[in-house]
Short mmCIF file of C-alpha atoms in Angstrom, two decimals:
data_model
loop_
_atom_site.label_atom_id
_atom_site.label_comp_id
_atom_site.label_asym_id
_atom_site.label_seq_id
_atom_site.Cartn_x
_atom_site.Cartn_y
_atom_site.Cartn_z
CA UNK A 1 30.79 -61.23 44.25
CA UNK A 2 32.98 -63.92 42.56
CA UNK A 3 34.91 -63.19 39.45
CA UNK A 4 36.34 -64.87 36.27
CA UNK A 5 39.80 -65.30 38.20
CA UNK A 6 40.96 -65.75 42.10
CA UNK A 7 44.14 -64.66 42.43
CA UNK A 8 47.03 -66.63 43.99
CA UNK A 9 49.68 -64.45 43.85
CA UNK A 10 52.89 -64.66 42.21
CA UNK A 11 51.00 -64.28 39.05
CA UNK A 12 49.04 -67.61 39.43
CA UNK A 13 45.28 -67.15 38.98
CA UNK A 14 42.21 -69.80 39.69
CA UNK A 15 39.76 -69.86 36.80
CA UNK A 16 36.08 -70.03 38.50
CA UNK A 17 32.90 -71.63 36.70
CA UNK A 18 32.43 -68.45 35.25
CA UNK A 19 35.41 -68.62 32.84
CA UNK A 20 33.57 -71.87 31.33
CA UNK A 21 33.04 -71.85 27.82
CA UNK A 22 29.77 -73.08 25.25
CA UNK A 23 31.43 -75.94 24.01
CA UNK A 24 32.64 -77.97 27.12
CA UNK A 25 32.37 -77.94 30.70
CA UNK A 26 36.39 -78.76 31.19
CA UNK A 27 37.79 -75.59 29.20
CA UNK A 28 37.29 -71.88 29.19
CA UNK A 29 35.77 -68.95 26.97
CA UNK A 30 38.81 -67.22 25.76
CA UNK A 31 37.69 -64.03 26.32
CA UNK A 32 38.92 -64.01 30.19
CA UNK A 33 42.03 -65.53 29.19
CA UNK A 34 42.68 -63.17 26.34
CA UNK A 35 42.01 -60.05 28.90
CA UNK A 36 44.00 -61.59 31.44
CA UNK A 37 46.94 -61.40 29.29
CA UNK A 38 45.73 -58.06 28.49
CA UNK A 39 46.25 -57.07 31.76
CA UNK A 40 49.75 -58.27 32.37
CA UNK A 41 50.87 -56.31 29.60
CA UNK A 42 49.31 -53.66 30.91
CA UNK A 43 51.46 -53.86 34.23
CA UNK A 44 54.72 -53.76 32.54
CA UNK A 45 56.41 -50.19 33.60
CA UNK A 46 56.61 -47.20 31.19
CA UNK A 47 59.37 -45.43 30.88
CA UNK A 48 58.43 -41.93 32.67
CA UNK A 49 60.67 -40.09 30.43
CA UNK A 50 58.84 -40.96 27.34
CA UNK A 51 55.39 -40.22 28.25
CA UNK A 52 52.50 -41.64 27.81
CA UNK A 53 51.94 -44.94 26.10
CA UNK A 54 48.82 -46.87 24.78
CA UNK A 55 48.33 -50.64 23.72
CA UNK A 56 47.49 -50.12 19.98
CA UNK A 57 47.24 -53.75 18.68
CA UNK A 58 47.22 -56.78 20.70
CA UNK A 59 47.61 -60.33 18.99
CA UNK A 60 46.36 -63.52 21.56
CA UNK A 61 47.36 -66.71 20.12
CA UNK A 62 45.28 -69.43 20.86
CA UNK A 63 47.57 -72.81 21.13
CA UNK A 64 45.30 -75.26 23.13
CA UNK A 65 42.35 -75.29 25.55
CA UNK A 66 42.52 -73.14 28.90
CA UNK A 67 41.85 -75.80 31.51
CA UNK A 68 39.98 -75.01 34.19
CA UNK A 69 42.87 -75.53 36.93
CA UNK A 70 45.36 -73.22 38.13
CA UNK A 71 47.13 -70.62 35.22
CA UNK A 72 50.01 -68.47 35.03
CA UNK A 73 50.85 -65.16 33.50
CA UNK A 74 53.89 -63.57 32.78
CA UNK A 75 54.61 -60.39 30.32
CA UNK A 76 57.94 -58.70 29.05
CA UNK A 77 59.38 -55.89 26.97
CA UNK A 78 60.48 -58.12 23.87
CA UNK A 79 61.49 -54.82 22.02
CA UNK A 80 62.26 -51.78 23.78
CA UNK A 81 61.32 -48.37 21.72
CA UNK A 82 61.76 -44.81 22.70
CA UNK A 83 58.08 -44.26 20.27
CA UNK A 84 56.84 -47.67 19.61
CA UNK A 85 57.68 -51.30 21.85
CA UNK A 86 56.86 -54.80 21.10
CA UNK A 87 55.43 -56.66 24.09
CA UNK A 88 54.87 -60.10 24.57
CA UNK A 89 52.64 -62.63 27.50
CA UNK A 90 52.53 -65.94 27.88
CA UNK A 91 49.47 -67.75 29.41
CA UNK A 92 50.44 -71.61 30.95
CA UNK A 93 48.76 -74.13 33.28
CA UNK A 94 51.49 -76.20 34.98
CA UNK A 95 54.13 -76.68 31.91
CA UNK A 96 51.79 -76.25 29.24
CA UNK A 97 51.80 -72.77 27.47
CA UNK A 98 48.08 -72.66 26.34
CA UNK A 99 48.50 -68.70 24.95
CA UNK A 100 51.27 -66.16 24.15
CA UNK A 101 49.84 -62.49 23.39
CA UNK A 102 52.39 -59.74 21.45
CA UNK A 103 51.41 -56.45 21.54
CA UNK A 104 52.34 -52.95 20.31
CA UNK A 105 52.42 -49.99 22.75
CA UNK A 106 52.77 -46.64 21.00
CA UNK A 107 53.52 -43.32 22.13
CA UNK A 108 50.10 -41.37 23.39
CA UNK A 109 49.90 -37.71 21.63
CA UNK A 110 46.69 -35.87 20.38
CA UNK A 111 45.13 -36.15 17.25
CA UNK A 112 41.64 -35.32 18.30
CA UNK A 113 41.20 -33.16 16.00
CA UNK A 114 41.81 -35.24 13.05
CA UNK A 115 40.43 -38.54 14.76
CA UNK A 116 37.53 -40.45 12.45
CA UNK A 117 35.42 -43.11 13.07
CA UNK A 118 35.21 -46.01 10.48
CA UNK A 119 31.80 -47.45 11.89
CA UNK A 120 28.32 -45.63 12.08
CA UNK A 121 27.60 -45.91 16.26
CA UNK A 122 24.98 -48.40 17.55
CA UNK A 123 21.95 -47.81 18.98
CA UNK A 124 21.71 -47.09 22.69
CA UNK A 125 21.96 -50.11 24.69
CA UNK A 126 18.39 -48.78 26.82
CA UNK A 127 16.99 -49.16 23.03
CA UNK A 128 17.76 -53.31 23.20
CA UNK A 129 16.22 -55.74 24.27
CA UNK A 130 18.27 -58.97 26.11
CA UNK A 131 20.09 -61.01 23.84
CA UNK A 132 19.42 -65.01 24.35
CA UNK A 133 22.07 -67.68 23.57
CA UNK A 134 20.76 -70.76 21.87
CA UNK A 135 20.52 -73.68 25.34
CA UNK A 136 20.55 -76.68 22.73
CA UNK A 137 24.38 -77.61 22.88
CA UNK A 138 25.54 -75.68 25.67
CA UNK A 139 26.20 -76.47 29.94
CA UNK A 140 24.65 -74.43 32.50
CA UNK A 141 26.72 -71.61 33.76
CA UNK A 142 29.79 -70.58 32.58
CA UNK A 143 30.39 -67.48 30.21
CA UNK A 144 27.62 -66.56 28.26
CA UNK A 145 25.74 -66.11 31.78
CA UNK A 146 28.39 -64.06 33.27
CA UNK A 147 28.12 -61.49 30.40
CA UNK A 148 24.75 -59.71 30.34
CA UNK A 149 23.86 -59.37 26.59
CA UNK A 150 21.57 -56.82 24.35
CA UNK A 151 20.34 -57.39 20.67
CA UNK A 152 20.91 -54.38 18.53
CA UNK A 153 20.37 -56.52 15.18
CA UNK A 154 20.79 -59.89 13.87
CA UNK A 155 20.14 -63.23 16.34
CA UNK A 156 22.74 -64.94 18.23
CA UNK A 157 20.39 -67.78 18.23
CA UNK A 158 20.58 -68.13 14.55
CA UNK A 159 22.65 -67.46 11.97
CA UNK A 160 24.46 -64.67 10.21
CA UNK A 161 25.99 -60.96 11.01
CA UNK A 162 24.85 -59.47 14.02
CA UNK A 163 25.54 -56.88 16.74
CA UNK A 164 25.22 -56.92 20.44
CA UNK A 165 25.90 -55.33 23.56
CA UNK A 166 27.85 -56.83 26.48
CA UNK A 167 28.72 -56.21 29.87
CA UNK A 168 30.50 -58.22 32.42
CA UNK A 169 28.33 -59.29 35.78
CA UNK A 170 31.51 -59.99 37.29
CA UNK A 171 34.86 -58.51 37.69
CA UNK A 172 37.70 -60.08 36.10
CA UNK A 173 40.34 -60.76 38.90
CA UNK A 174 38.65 -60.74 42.96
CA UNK A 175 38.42 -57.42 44.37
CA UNK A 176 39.50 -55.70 41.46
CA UNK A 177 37.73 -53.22 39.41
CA UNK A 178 38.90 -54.09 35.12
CA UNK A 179 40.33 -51.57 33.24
CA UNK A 180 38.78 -50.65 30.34
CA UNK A 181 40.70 -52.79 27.90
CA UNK A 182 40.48 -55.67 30.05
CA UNK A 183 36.35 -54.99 29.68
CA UNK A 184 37.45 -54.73 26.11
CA UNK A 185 39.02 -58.56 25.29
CA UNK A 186 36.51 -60.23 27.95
CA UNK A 187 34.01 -59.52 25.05
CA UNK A 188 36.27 -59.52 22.04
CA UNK A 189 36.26 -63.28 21.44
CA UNK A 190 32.58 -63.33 21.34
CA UNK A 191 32.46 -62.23 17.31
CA UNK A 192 32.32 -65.66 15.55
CA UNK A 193 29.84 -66.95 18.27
CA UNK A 194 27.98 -63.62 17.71
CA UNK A 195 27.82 -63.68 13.93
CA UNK A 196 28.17 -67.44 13.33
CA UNK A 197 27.10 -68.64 9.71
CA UNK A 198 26.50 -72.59 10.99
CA UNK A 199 24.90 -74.91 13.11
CA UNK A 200 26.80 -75.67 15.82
CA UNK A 201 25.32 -78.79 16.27
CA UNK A 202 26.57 -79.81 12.68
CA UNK A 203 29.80 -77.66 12.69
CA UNK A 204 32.98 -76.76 14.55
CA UNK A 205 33.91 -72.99 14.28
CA UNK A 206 36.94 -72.61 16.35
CA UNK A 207 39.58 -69.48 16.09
CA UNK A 208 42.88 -70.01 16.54
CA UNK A 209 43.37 -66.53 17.18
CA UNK A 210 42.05 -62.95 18.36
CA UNK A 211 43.82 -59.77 17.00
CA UNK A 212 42.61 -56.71 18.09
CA UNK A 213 43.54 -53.07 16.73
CA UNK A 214 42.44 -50.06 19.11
CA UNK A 215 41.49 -46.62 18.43
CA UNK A 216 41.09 -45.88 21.59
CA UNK A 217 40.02 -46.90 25.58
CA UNK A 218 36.45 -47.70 25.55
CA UNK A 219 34.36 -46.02 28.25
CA UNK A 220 31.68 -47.12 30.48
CA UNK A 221 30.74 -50.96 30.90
CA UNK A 222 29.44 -52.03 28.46
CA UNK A 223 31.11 -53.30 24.72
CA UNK A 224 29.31 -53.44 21.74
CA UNK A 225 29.91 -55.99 19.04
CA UNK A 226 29.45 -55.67 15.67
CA UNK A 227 30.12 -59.16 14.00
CA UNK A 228 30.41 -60.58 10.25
CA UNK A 229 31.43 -64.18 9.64
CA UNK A 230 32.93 -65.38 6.50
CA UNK A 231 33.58 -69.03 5.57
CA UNK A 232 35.82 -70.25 2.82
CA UNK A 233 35.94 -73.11 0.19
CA UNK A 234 38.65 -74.78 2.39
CA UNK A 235 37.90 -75.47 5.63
CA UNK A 236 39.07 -71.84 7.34
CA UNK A 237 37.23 -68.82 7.80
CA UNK A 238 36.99 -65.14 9.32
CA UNK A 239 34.73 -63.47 11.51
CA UNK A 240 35.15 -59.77 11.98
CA UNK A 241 33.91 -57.04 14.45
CA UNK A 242 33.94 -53.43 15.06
CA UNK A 243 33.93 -53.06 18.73
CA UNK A 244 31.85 -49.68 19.85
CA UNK A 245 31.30 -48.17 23.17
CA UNK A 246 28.30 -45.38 23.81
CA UNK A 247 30.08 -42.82 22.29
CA UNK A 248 31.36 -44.80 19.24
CA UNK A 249 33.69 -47.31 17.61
CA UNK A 250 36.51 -48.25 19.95
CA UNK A 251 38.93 -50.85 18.33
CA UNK A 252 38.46 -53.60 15.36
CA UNK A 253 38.84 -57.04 16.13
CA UNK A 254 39.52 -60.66 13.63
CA UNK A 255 39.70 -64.16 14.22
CA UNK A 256 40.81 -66.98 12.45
CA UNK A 257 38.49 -69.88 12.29
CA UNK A 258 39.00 -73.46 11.85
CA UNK A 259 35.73 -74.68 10.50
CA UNK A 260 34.65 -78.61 10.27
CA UNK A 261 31.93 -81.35 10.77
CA UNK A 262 31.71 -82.41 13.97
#
């Protein structure tokens, strides 16, 4: 089985045609890059002393198009914290740094019992039926059939707020099995393509960003995505989405949009 990324070594990975995003054939979906950089922050060594630590928000800055050639990833401790530490990735093909990610990794303790959920749960994914991107404007391939989707509500083939479920055909780096934030920001950048308010043959919506806030690790495979777009008076707008797993709301996730006339 092929994956979103072969990996070269040295931490230089080799987009496939999976990674290939709606829009053009030449760059990708950022939801592979954004959980790629996910999980090179996740490889950067905890302090044993200190116990457990969890990624809390991650932040994936968006400064060109991932091409489909050859990337690399590299992560670091930018601020070192004996409770709470400030990472930070960068994501480049050849000299070109397409993506820089900061994140903050907080101490792990329990709060179970005063943990609440901010989002109702969706409905059981064997309650949907598949979800269907609009063919119109798009290439063959690429992203949107490497994820398999479920309706819950709303149409990703038209417009306005709605909520699906996703899961990943394919892993994200060969021979490896993605942790469960990776599965996380694979689907994460989906929310404005989800929920979108325009039609995309008459309109650019393009985020310049992903932040992501987690509650907690999702479990299981697949990601549910519940998405609201908003578009102001000036050329930008926000789409939002609370991010669920079967047992409930995992994380919240926003992007920035640019929004224009083709």
């Amino acid at each position: 089985m092929e994956a979103f990324y072969l990996s070269r070594g040295d931490g230089r990975y080799l987009p496939t045609e999976h990674t290939v995003g709606p829009w053009t054939p030449d760059a990708q979906h950022f939801g592979p890059p954004s959980a790629l950089l996910v999980r090179e922050l996740e490889a950067l060594p905890q302090d044993a002393k200190s116990g457990e630590r969890q990624l809390a928000r991650v932040t994936v800055e968006i400064l060109g198009p991932a091409p489909l050639s050859e990337l690399t990833v590299s992560a670091r401790v930018s601020r070192p914290g004996r409770s709470v530490e400030l990472l930070s990735a960068e994501l480049a093909a050849s000299d070109r740094v397409v993506a820089r990610a900061s994140a903050w990794r907080m101490a792990a303790t329990d709060t179970g019992e005063v943990a609440t959920g901010t989002e109702p749960p969706l409905p059981s994914v064997a309650d949907c039926s598949e979800a269907l991107w609009p063919t119109g404007f798009r290439f063959h391939g690429g992203y949107l059939d490497a994820v398999e989707w479920r309706a819950v509500r709303g149409t990703v083939t038209g417009t306005g707020p709605a909520a699906v479920w996703a899961r990943q055909r394919v892993p994200l780096v060969d021979d490896e099995k993605p942790s469960p934030l990776q599965r996380l920001f694979v689907i994460a950048d989906s929310g404005s393509g989800a929920s979108n308010v325009l039609d995309p043959a008459q309109w650019l919506f393009i985020n310049s960003e992903l932040t992501v806030h987690v509650l907690r690790e999702p479990v299981g495979e697949w990601i549910g995505l519940d998405a609201v777009t908003a578009i102001g008076p000036r050329g930008v707008g926000t789409a939002r989405s609370a991010l669920h797993d079967c047992e409930g709301q995992v994380a919240m996730g926003t992007q920035a949009l640019l929004v224009r006339h083709r």
